[in-house]
Amino acid sequence: MVTVQPSVADVWEWLDAVPDPEIPVISLVDLGIIRDVAWQDDTLIVTVTPTYSGCPATTIINLDIETALRGHGIEKLELKRQLSPAWTTDWLSEKGRAKLEDYGIAPPQPAGGPQQCPHCKSQAVERISQFGSTPCKAQWRCTDCLEPFDYFKCI
Amino acid sequence: MATDAQLFEWLCRMGDNALVLGHRVSEWCGHAPVLEEDIALANTALDLIGQTQLWLGLAGEVEGAGRDADALAYRRDVLDFRNLLLVEQPNRDFGHTMMRQFLFDAWHIEMLSALKGHDHEQISAIAEKSLKEVTYHAERSADTVIALGDGTEESHTRMQAALDRLWPYVGEMFLSDDTDRAVCDPAPLRAAFDARVNAVLAEATLTRPDSDFAHKGGKTGVRHTEHLGHMLAVMQFLPRAYPDAQW
């Protein structure tokens, strides 16, 4: 039997349809944690980097990748963990950043704080806490519309 | 060049620091003075436990005896632990917890910076990853020490008491033996630590204790304080009572 290997581009597309388990509006590709997709003979190697070393979503992410790719008929699959270069929010896609803001999470900014309130777009914002509901977020508040919101930490 | 035995020992030191402090900080979960601090403490603990998995995971590989990070964390007893005495000290009040965190972070950030770019590729990668998280921890603990030190009369008194009590555990962080020197000698990091700590303490209106007397014996495993055994009794209960337990 001759089977045709799916192209690497197809695999990237499939992975771009796998949502982040904590922030389901963005995909794993948007998040920038898929570092490489390659065939080694008949085995597909997907290289993944963790966002935070203790992020409990990491296990679920690996499971979701495996489930999605098995669903597309991939039989021999290997997930590789890569620590270096360490994940940075610079790897978030533009599409991902826009989706985060629409969802109510201010995307990361090099200045170290959100540019504006994701709800009313006011620039009058203040920090409530350096940490938030997941390792990748901090809590901020808009002093105009008074809504608290998550800010995706810039690292 | 470190032997495998030295490398294993050194990796346990790094992993046990993160594990013991991570567990201590996690004891606050559900008890912190305000919700935001509760979340911040839990997040810090989570980062440290994540780093533990990386260090102890590598330690297990180097040892080659079939022990993984969980086996090392849950199936060693007090005398096998190689953490600094500082991190096993009990939480006491929020001030002690944050002072302990600040002193550890100030050392940790220098240590990880020195390890980033280490010849051992995996050590360098773990340090690079951890450094990003620890930079964040150090910023928060320094801010908190300043806010509470230069806060109310009561918060100032408590922070000074915490500093006085914990200072004798600072010296051990910079002691070095052959194991340390085979991988990364912490002794030369003292100057940068002092500069960082002095600046924060001055802003916090806290007085650095005169004596540099140092308790030691944690990272060599010779003499832990009484607190570690009690902590392990809680931390290791479940996997010891139910060795086959799975999530």
Short mmCIF file of C-alpha atoms in Angstrom, two decimals:
data_model
loop_
_atom_site.label_atom_id
_atom_site.label_comp_id
_atom_site.label_asym_id
_atom_site.label_seq_id
_atom_site.Cartn_x
_atom_site.Cartn_y
_atom_site.Cartn_z
CA MET A 1 0.00 0.00 0.00
CA VAL A 2 1.30 3.42 -0.82
CA THR A 3 0.32 6.23 1.49
CA VAL A 4 1.05 9.84 0.77
CA GLN A 5 2.61 11.82 3.57
CA PRO A 6 0.64 14.98 4.33
CA SER A 7 2.74 18.05 3.62
CA VAL A 8 4.25 20.04 6.45
CA ALA A 9 2.11 23.00 5.37
CA ASP A 10 -1.04 20.90 5.86
CA VAL A 11 0.09 19.92 9.34
CA TRP A 12 0.67 23.58 10.26
CA GLU A 13 -2.84 24.33 9.05
CA TRP A 14 -4.29 21.53 11.19
CA LEU A 15 -2.37 22.75 14.22
CA ASP A 16 -3.69 26.26 13.59
CA ALA A 17 -7.15 24.79 14.17
CA VAL A 18 -6.23 23.44 17.64
CA PRO A 19 -7.34 25.96 20.27
CA ASP A 20 -5.29 26.90 23.30
CA PRO A 21 -7.03 25.05 26.17
CA GLU A 22 -7.02 28.11 28.46
CA ILE A 23 -7.72 30.81 25.88
CA PRO A 24 -9.71 28.98 23.20
CA VAL A 25 -10.01 31.98 20.85
CA ILE A 26 -6.40 31.60 19.78
CA SER A 27 -4.73 28.56 18.30
CA LEU A 28 -1.54 26.84 19.41
CA VAL A 29 0.11 28.27 16.30
CA ASP A 30 -1.10 31.80 17.21
CA LEU A 31 0.41 31.32 20.65
CA GLY A 32 3.80 30.68 19.06
CA ILE A 33 4.53 27.48 20.95
CA ILE A 34 4.77 25.21 17.89
CA ARG A 35 8.42 25.66 16.98
CA ASP A 36 8.83 23.11 14.20
CA VAL A 37 7.00 20.52 12.15
CA ALA A 38 9.09 18.02 10.21
CA TRP A 39 9.05 14.52 8.83
CA GLN A 40 11.80 12.15 9.88
CA ASP A 41 11.31 9.21 7.55
CA ASP A 42 7.73 8.13 8.30
CA THR A 43 7.52 9.83 11.71
CA LEU A 44 6.10 13.30 12.14
CA ILE A 45 8.08 15.36 14.64
CA VAL A 46 6.30 18.31 16.23
CA THR A 47 8.49 20.54 18.40
CA VAL A 48 6.66 22.37 21.18
CA THR A 49 7.97 24.89 23.69
CA PRO A 50 6.21 25.56 27.02
CA THR A 51 4.91 29.05 27.78
CA TYR A 52 5.72 28.80 31.51
CA SER A 53 7.65 25.88 32.94
CA GLY A 54 4.87 25.02 35.38
CA CYS A 55 1.89 25.77 33.14
CA PRO A 56 -0.59 22.95 33.77
CA ALA A 57 -1.99 23.42 30.27
CA THR A 58 1.20 21.93 28.79
CA THR A 59 0.02 18.35 29.29
CA ILE A 60 -3.39 19.13 27.80
CA ILE A 61 -1.76 20.91 24.86
CA ASN A 62 0.33 17.83 24.05
CA LEU A 63 -2.77 15.66 24.30
CA ASP A 64 -4.75 18.03 22.04
CA ILE A 65 -1.98 18.05 19.42
CA GLU A 66 -1.86 14.28 19.43
CA THR A 67 -5.64 13.93 19.22
CA ALA A 68 -5.88 16.41 16.34
CA LEU A 69 -3.10 14.87 14.30
CA ARG A 70 -4.30 11.32 14.88
CA GLY A 71 -7.69 12.54 13.64
CA HIS A 72 -6.00 13.54 10.41
CA GLY A 73 -4.56 10.06 10.03
CA ILE A 74 -1.05 10.64 11.39
CA GLU A 75 0.08 7.35 12.87
CA LYS A 76 3.71 7.85 13.81
CA LEU A 77 4.02 10.99 15.84
CA GLU A 78 6.66 12.32 18.19
CA LEU A 79 6.31 15.43 20.33
CA LYS A 80 9.59 17.07 21.21
CA ARG A 81 9.96 19.58 24.03
CA GLN A 82 12.26 22.49 23.32
CA LEU A 83 13.26 24.89 26.12
CA SER A 84 15.74 27.09 24.29
CA PRO A 85 15.21 29.65 22.86
CA ALA A 86 12.69 30.28 25.64
CA TRP A 87 9.16 31.17 24.59
CA THR A 88 8.50 34.86 24.20
CA THR A 89 5.27 36.74 23.65
CA ASP A 90 6.97 38.19 20.52
CA TRP A 91 5.99 34.88 18.92
CA LEU A 92 2.26 35.58 19.25
CA SER A 93 0.84 36.00 15.76
CA GLU A 94 -0.78 39.29 14.69
CA LYS A 95 -3.99 37.33 14.16
CA GLY A 96 -3.67 35.96 17.70
CA ARG A 97 -3.08 39.41 19.20
CA ALA A 98 -6.20 40.78 17.52
CA LYS A 99 -8.27 37.80 18.70
CA LEU A 100 -7.05 38.24 22.26
CA GLU A 101 -8.15 41.87 22.29
CA ASP A 102 -11.57 40.99 20.84
CA TYR A 103 -11.92 38.36 23.57
CA GLY A 104 -11.23 40.95 26.29
CA ILE A 105 -7.57 40.15 26.99
CA ALA A 106 -5.16 43.02 26.32
CA PRO A 107 -2.28 41.74 24.17
CA PRO A 108 1.31 42.06 25.46
CA GLN A 109 3.22 45.30 24.93
CA PRO A 110 6.97 45.80 25.23
CA ALA A 111 6.26 48.80 27.49
CA GLY A 112 5.18 46.30 30.16
CA GLY A 113 1.50 47.21 30.40
CA PRO A 114 -1.58 47.19 28.20
CA GLN A 115 -1.92 49.89 25.56
CA GLN A 116 -5.61 50.31 26.19
CA CYS A 117 -8.68 48.80 27.83
CA PRO A 118 -9.81 45.92 25.59
CA HIS A 119 -13.46 46.88 26.27
CA CYS A 120 -13.78 50.67 25.92
CA LYS A 121 -10.31 51.36 24.41
CA SER A 122 -9.50 53.99 27.02
CA GLN A 123 -5.82 54.42 27.78
CA ALA A 124 -6.56 55.16 31.46
CA VAL A 125 -5.63 51.79 32.93
CA GLU A 126 -4.04 50.67 36.21
CA ARG A 127 -2.49 47.47 37.45
CA ILE A 128 -4.30 45.42 40.07
CA SER A 129 -1.82 42.55 40.29
CA GLN A 130 1.26 41.32 38.45
CA PHE A 131 -0.36 37.89 38.32
CA GLY A 132 -3.70 36.63 37.06
CA SER A 133 -5.89 33.61 36.44
CA THR A 134 -3.21 31.76 34.44
CA PRO A 135 0.60 32.03 34.52
CA CYS A 136 0.59 34.08 31.31
CA LYS A 137 -1.71 36.85 32.53
CA ALA A 138 -1.82 39.82 34.92
CA GLN A 139 -4.83 41.71 36.24
CA TRP A 140 -5.49 45.30 35.21
CA ARG A 141 -8.41 47.68 35.48
CA CYS A 142 -9.77 50.47 33.31
CA THR A 143 -10.31 53.65 35.33
CA ASP A 144 -12.81 54.98 32.76
CA CYS A 145 -15.23 52.09 32.26
CA LEU A 146 -14.09 50.54 35.59
CA GLU A 147 -13.97 47.02 34.09
CA PRO A 148 -11.17 44.77 35.33
CA PHE A 149 -9.47 42.85 32.53
CA ASP A 150 -6.71 40.34 31.88
CA TYR A 151 -3.45 41.52 30.37
CA PHE A 152 -1.26 38.99 28.57
CA LYS A 153 2.14 39.41 30.28
CA CYS A 154 4.97 40.43 28.01
CA ILE A 155 7.94 38.09 28.41
CA MET B 1 34.34 19.38 34.21
CA ALA B 2 31.78 17.87 36.55
CA THR B 3 31.55 14.13 37.08
CA ASP B 4 28.09 12.59 36.74
CA ALA B 5 27.92 12.23 40.52
CA GLN B 6 28.72 15.93 40.99
CA LEU B 7 26.26 16.92 38.30
CA PHE B 8 23.49 14.86 39.93
CA GLU B 9 24.24 16.41 43.32
CA TRP B 10 24.27 19.93 41.88
CA LEU B 11 21.02 19.39 39.92
CA CYS B 12 19.37 18.17 43.13
CA ARG B 13 20.47 21.38 44.83
CA MET B 14 18.82 23.51 42.14
CA GLY B 15 15.74 21.29 41.94
CA ASP B 16 15.28 21.00 45.70
CA ASN B 17 15.48 24.77 46.18
CA ALA B 18 12.68 25.22 43.68
CA LEU B 19 10.69 22.29 45.06
CA VAL B 20 10.88 23.19 48.74
CA LEU B 21 10.23 26.90 48.20
CA GLY B 22 7.49 26.09 45.68
CA HIS B 23 5.79 23.86 48.23
CA ARG B 24 6.18 26.41 51.02
CA VAL B 25 4.67 29.17 48.89
CA SER B 26 1.84 26.88 47.80
CA GLU B 27 0.87 26.49 51.48
CA TRP B 28 -0.60 29.99 51.17
CA CYS B 29 -3.12 28.90 48.56
CA GLY B 30 -6.53 29.91 49.90
CA HIS B 31 -5.04 31.71 52.94
CA ALA B 32 -3.37 34.88 51.58
CA PRO B 33 -4.41 38.28 52.96
CA VAL B 34 -6.14 39.34 49.72
CA LEU B 35 -7.23 37.50 46.59
CA GLU B 36 -4.64 39.12 44.32
CA GLU B 37 -1.83 38.04 46.63
CA ASP B 38 -3.27 34.55 46.86
CA ILE B 39 -3.16 34.28 43.08
CA ALA B 40 0.31 35.80 42.88
CA LEU B 41 1.67 33.35 45.48
CA ALA B 42 0.05 30.39 43.74
CA ASN B 43 1.49 31.50 40.40
CA THR B 44 4.97 31.87 41.88
CA ALA B 45 4.68 28.41 43.44
CA LEU B 46 3.57 27.00 40.10
CA ASP B 47 6.58 28.46 38.29
CA LEU B 48 8.89 26.99 40.94
CA ILE B 49 7.30 23.55 40.71
CA GLY B 50 7.65 23.72 36.92
CA GLN B 51 11.33 24.53 37.31
CA THR B 52 11.62 21.64 39.76
CA GLN B 53 10.38 19.24 37.10
CA LEU B 54 13.07 20.46 34.72
CA TRP B 55 15.97 20.32 37.20
CA LEU B 56 15.00 17.06 38.90
CA GLY B 57 14.02 15.53 35.56
CA LEU B 58 17.53 16.19 34.31
CA ALA B 59 18.99 14.96 37.62
CA GLY B 60 17.17 11.66 37.13
CA GLU B 61 18.52 11.33 33.57
CA VAL B 62 22.07 12.04 34.71
CA GLU B 63 21.79 9.56 37.56
CA GLY B 64 20.55 6.88 35.16
CA ALA B 65 18.96 4.78 37.90
CA GLY B 66 15.42 5.00 36.56
CA ARG B 67 14.27 7.76 38.94
CA ASP B 68 12.22 10.56 37.41
CA ALA B 69 11.40 13.98 38.91
CA ASP B 70 8.46 12.56 40.86
CA ALA B 71 10.53 9.76 42.35
CA LEU B 72 13.18 12.24 43.46
CA ALA B 73 10.61 14.65 44.90
CA TYR B 74 8.45 12.12 46.70
CA ARG B 75 10.68 9.21 47.62
CA ARG B 76 13.71 10.81 49.20
CA ASP B 77 13.90 11.56 52.90
CA VAL B 78 15.18 14.67 54.68
CA LEU B 79 18.88 13.79 54.61
CA ASP B 80 18.78 13.32 50.83
CA PHE B 81 17.44 16.82 50.23
CA ARG B 82 19.94 19.39 49.03
CA ASN B 83 18.00 22.66 49.33
CA LEU B 84 19.25 25.78 51.09
CA LEU B 85 18.10 26.18 54.69
CA LEU B 86 16.48 29.50 53.75
CA VAL B 87 13.77 27.96 51.58
CA GLU B 88 12.62 25.38 54.14
CA GLN B 89 11.93 28.05 56.78
CA PRO B 90 8.21 28.16 57.63
CA ASN B 91 5.94 30.84 56.20
CA ARG B 92 5.14 32.45 59.56
CA ASP B 93 3.40 35.68 58.45
CA PHE B 94 3.05 37.25 55.01
CA GLY B 95 6.03 39.51 55.78
CA HIS B 96 8.33 36.54 56.46
CA THR B 97 7.08 34.81 53.34
CA MET B 98 7.82 37.81 51.14
CA MET B 99 11.18 38.54 52.77
CA ARG B 100 12.23 34.90 52.25
CA GLN B 101 11.08 35.17 48.63
CA PHE B 102 12.95 38.44 48.11
CA LEU B 103 16.25 37.10 49.52
CA PHE B 104 15.94 33.90 47.48
CA ASP B 105 14.91 35.72 44.28
CA ALA B 106 17.88 38.09 44.62
CA TRP B 107 20.21 35.07 44.69
CA HIS B 108 18.23 33.04 42.13
CA ILE B 109 18.26 35.73 39.49
CA GLU B 110 22.06 36.09 39.71
CA MET B 111 22.54 32.32 39.69
CA LEU B 112 20.33 31.74 36.65
CA SER B 113 21.94 34.64 34.79
CA ALA B 114 25.33 33.04 35.42
CA LEU B 115 24.03 29.65 34.22
CA LYS B 116 22.47 30.95 31.02
CA GLY B 117 25.00 30.16 28.33
CA HIS B 118 26.59 27.36 30.39
CA ASP B 119 28.56 24.76 28.41
CA HIS B 120 26.06 22.10 29.46
CA GLU B 121 23.32 22.73 26.92
CA GLN B 122 20.41 21.50 29.05
CA ILE B 123 21.50 23.46 32.12
CA SER B 124 21.73 26.57 30.00
CA ALA B 125 18.27 25.96 28.49
CA ILE B 126 16.62 25.42 31.89
CA ALA B 127 18.32 28.54 33.26
CA GLU B 128 17.20 30.60 30.25
CA LYS B 129 13.61 29.44 30.67
CA SER B 130 13.57 29.91 34.45
CA LEU B 131 15.21 33.32 34.32
CA LYS B 132 12.21 34.84 32.58
CA GLU B 133 9.92 33.64 35.35
CA VAL B 134 12.30 34.54 38.15
CA THR B 135 12.82 38.07 36.82
CA TYR B 136 9.11 38.52 37.35
CA HIS B 137 9.25 37.01 40.85
CA ALA B 138 12.15 39.28 41.81
CA GLU B 139 10.32 42.37 40.64
CA ARG B 140 7.25 41.52 42.68
CA SER B 141 9.05 40.48 45.86
CA ALA B 142 11.23 43.62 45.81
CA ASP B 143 8.14 45.82 45.29
CA THR B 144 6.36 44.10 48.17
CA VAL B 145 9.35 44.39 50.54
CA ILE B 146 9.51 48.13 49.75
CA ALA B 147 5.76 48.64 50.13
CA LEU B 148 5.61 46.83 53.48
CA GLY B 149 8.97 48.01 54.83
CA ASP B 150 8.12 51.62 54.06
CA GLY B 151 4.47 51.09 54.98
CA THR B 152 2.70 51.32 58.32
CA GLU B 153 4.44 51.04 61.68
CA GLU B 154 3.20 47.49 62.04
CA SER B 155 4.21 46.35 58.55
CA HIS B 156 7.64 47.95 59.01
CA THR B 157 8.16 46.18 62.34
CA ARG B 158 7.15 42.85 60.88
CA MET B 159 9.43 43.23 57.84
CA GLN B 160 12.41 44.17 60.02
CA ALA B 161 11.68 41.15 62.24
CA ALA B 162 11.53 38.92 59.15
CA LEU B 163 14.82 40.32 57.84
CA ASP B 164 16.53 39.83 61.22
CA ARG B 165 15.28 36.26 61.48
CA LEU B 166 16.11 35.23 57.91
CA TRP B 167 19.43 37.02 57.43
CA PRO B 168 21.50 34.21 59.03
CA TYR B 169 20.31 31.98 56.15
CA VAL B 170 21.69 34.27 53.42
CA GLY B 171 25.33 33.24 53.72
CA GLU B 172 24.72 29.61 52.75
CA MET B 173 23.62 30.67 49.28
CA PHE B 174 27.16 31.85 48.50
CA LEU B 175 29.18 29.05 50.11
CA SER B 176 30.78 26.81 47.55
CA ASP B 177 32.31 23.37 47.53
CA ASP B 178 33.80 21.18 44.79
CA THR B 179 30.34 20.27 43.54
CA ASP B 180 29.39 23.92 43.05
CA ARG B 181 32.70 24.84 41.50
CA ALA B 182 32.42 21.96 39.03
CA VAL B 183 29.27 23.55 37.59
CA CYS B 184 28.92 27.16 38.70
CA ASP B 185 30.52 28.82 41.73
CA PRO B 186 28.00 31.02 43.56
CA ALA B 187 30.64 32.87 45.63
CA PRO B 188 31.42 35.56 43.01
CA LEU B 189 27.70 36.40 42.78
CA ARG B 190 27.66 37.91 46.29
CA ALA B 191 28.61 41.43 45.17
CA ALA B 192 25.69 41.69 42.73
CA PHE B 193 23.36 40.21 45.35
CA ASP B 194 24.52 42.75 47.96
CA ALA B 195 24.04 45.66 45.56
CA ARG B 196 20.51 44.56 44.70
CA VAL B 197 19.52 43.82 48.30
CA ASN B 198 21.06 46.98 49.75
CA ALA B 199 19.22 49.18 47.26
CA VAL B 200 15.85 47.57 48.02
CA LEU B 201 16.37 47.57 51.81
CA ALA B 202 17.32 51.25 51.74
CA GLU B 203 14.16 52.11 49.84
CA ALA B 204 12.18 49.90 52.22
CA THR B 205 13.69 51.80 55.22
CA LEU B 206 14.88 48.47 56.63
CA THR B 207 18.21 47.95 58.40
CA ARG B 208 20.48 45.21 57.13
CA PRO B 209 21.74 43.15 60.11
CA ASP B 210 25.43 43.69 60.97
CA SER B 211 26.35 40.08 61.47
CA ASP B 212 27.02 37.88 58.48
CA PHE B 213 26.93 34.72 60.61
CA ALA B 214 25.57 31.95 58.41
CA HIS B 215 23.75 28.74 59.27
CA LYS B 216 24.79 26.01 56.89
CA GLY B 217 24.25 22.36 56.10
CA GLY B 218 21.16 22.45 53.88
CA LYS B 219 22.68 22.14 50.44
CA THR B 220 25.25 19.60 51.59
CA GLY B 221 22.49 17.65 53.33
CA VAL B 222 24.51 17.52 56.55
CA ARG B 223 22.03 19.32 58.77
CA HIS B 224 18.57 20.53 57.78
CA THR B 225 16.41 22.49 60.21
CA GLU B 226 13.60 20.68 61.99
CA HIS B 227 11.09 22.26 59.61
CA LEU B 228 11.95 20.27 56.49
CA GLY B 229 10.85 16.89 57.87
CA HIS B 230 7.45 18.26 58.83
CA MET B 231 7.05 19.79 55.41
CA LEU B 232 7.97 16.55 53.63
CA ALA B 233 5.56 14.59 55.83
CA VAL B 234 2.74 16.64 54.33
CA MET B 235 4.14 16.96 50.81
CA GLN B 236 5.00 13.28 50.40
CA PHE B 237 2.02 11.77 52.19
CA LEU B 238 -0.11 10.90 49.20
CA PRO B 239 2.48 9.23 46.96
CA ARG B 240 3.89 7.35 49.94
CA ALA B 241 0.50 6.17 51.18
CA TYR B 242 -0.76 5.35 47.67
CA PRO B 243 2.35 4.58 45.60
CA ASP B 244 0.37 3.70 42.50
CA ALA B 245 -1.92 6.74 42.57
CA GLN B 246 -2.46 8.28 39.15
CA TRP B 247 -4.07 11.58 38.24
#
